[in-house]
């Protein structure tokens, strides 16, 4: 069970299209403006990066890392 204050999006990969990237990232940015989440995550099959947009830091991590607790 995720911690309170953690927002999570899930997709197979962030590299399929710009549309997937925009949809996943913008959803977390909008949510953070309303709820002030302490952690924003996008869980993928194998992608890993850090995205900073509109004062939000979003971690993109592979599912295996998330399951192991990073």
JSON list of C-alpha atoms in Angstrom, two decimals, residues 11-54:
[
{"chain": "A", "resi": 11, "resn": "UNK", "atom": "CA", "xyz": [2.62, 3.02, -18.09]},
{"chain": "A", "resi": 12, "resn": "UNK", "atom": "CA", "xyz": [4.71, 0.47, -19.97]},
{"chain": "A", "resi": 13, "resn": "UNK", "atom": "CA", "xyz": [7.15, 3.03, -21.33]},
{"chain": "A", "resi": 14, "resn": "UNK", "atom": "CA", "xyz": [7.50, 6.79, -21.50]},
{"chain": "A", "resi": 15, "resn": "UNK", "atom": "CA", "xyz": [9.22, 6.57, -24.88]},
{"chain": "A", "resi": 16, "resn": "UNK", "atom": "CA", "xyz": [6.31, 5.44, -27.05]},
{"chain": "A", "resi": 17, "resn": "UNK", "atom": "CA", "xyz": [5.05, 8.91, -27.88]},
{"chain": "A", "resi": 18, "resn": "UNK", "atom": "CA", "xyz": [5.04, 12.52, -26.77]},
{"chain": "A", "resi": 19, "resn": "UNK", "atom": "CA", "xyz": [1.33, 12.08, -26.09]},
{"chain": "A", "resi": 20, "resn": "UNK", "atom": "CA", "xyz": [1.98, 9.43, -23.43]},
{"chain": "A", "resi": 21, "resn": "UNK", "atom": "CA", "xyz": [4.66, 11.59, -21.85]},
{"chain": "A", "resi": 22, "resn": "UNK", "atom": "CA", "xyz": [2.43, 14.68, -21.76]},
{"chain": "A", "resi": 23, "resn": "UNK", "atom": "CA", "xyz": [-0.62, 12.80, -20.46]},
{"chain": "A", "resi": 24, "resn": "UNK", "atom": "CA", "xyz": [1.22, 11.12, -17.58]},
{"chain": "A", "resi": 25, "resn": "UNK", "atom": "CA", "xyz": [3.33, 14.11, -16.55]},
{"chain": "A", "resi": 26, "resn": "UNK", "atom": "CA", "xyz": [0.58, 16.73, -16.82]},
{"chain": "A", "resi": 27, "resn": "UNK", "atom": "CA", "xyz": [-1.81, 14.60, -14.76]},
{"chain": "A", "resi": 28, "resn": "UNK", "atom": "CA", "xyz": [0.70, 14.51, -11.90]},
{"chain": "A", "resi": 29, "resn": "UNK", "atom": "CA", "xyz": [1.47, 18.23, -12.18]},
{"chain": "A", "resi": 30, "resn": "UNK", "atom": "CA", "xyz": [-2.25, 19.11, -12.03]},
{"chain": "A", "resi": 31, "resn": "UNK", "atom": "CA", "xyz": [-2.83, 16.78, -9.09]},
{"chain": "A", "resi": 32, "resn": "UNK", "atom": "CA", "xyz": [0.11, 18.27, -7.21]},
{"chain": "A", "resi": 33, "resn": "UNK", "atom": "CA", "xyz": [-1.35, 21.78, -7.58]},
{"chain": "A", "resi": 34, "resn": "UNK", "atom": "CA", "xyz": [-4.50, 20.62, -5.77]},
{"chain": "A", "resi": 35, "resn": "UNK", "atom": "CA", "xyz": [-3.14, 18.18, -3.16]},
{"chain": "A", "resi": 36, "resn": "UNK", "atom": "CA", "xyz": [0.55, 19.11, -2.62]},
{"chain": "A", "resi": 37, "resn": "UNK", "atom": "CA", "xyz": [1.90, 15.55, -2.85]},
{"chain": "A", "resi": 38, "resn": "UNK", "atom": "CA", "xyz": [5.25, 14.84, -1.24]},
{"chain": "A", "resi": 39, "resn": "UNK", "atom": "CA", "xyz": [6.24, 12.34, -3.95]},
{"chain": "A", "resi": 40, "resn": "UNK", "atom": "CA", "xyz": [5.24, 12.00, -7.60]},
{"chain": "A", "resi": 41, "resn": "UNK", "atom": "CA", "xyz": [6.00, 8.71, -9.36]},
{"chain": "A", "resi": 42, "resn": "UNK", "atom": "CA", "xyz": [5.59, 7.22, -12.81]},
{"chain": "A", "resi": 43, "resn": "UNK", "atom": "CA", "xyz": [6.15, 3.47, -12.70]},
{"chain": "A", "resi": 44, "resn": "UNK", "atom": "CA", "xyz": [7.26, 1.89, -15.98]},
{"chain": "A", "resi": 45, "resn": "UNK", "atom": "CA", "xyz": [8.55, -1.44, -17.20]},
{"chain": "A", "resi": 46, "resn": "UNK", "atom": "CA", "xyz": [12.18, -0.32, -17.54]},
{"chain": "A", "resi": 47, "resn": "UNK", "atom": "CA", "xyz": [12.48, 3.49, -17.87]},
{"chain": "A", "resi": 48, "resn": "UNK", "atom": "CA", "xyz": [14.27, 5.56, -15.25]},
{"chain": "A", "resi": 49, "resn": "UNK", "atom": "CA", "xyz": [14.69, 9.32, -15.12]},
{"chain": "A", "resi": 50, "resn": "UNK", "atom": "CA", "xyz": [13.81, 12.43, -13.15]},
{"chain": "A", "resi": 51, "resn": "UNK", "atom": "CA", "xyz": [11.50, 15.05, -14.65]},
{"chain": "A", "resi": 52, "resn": "UNK", "atom": "CA", "xyz": [11.27, 18.58, -13.28]},
{"chain": "A", "resi": 53, "resn": "UNK", "atom": "CA", "xyz": [8.36, 20.64, -14.55]},
{"chain": "A", "resi": 54, "resn": "UNK", "atom": "CA", "xyz": [6.42, 23.54, -13.04]}
]
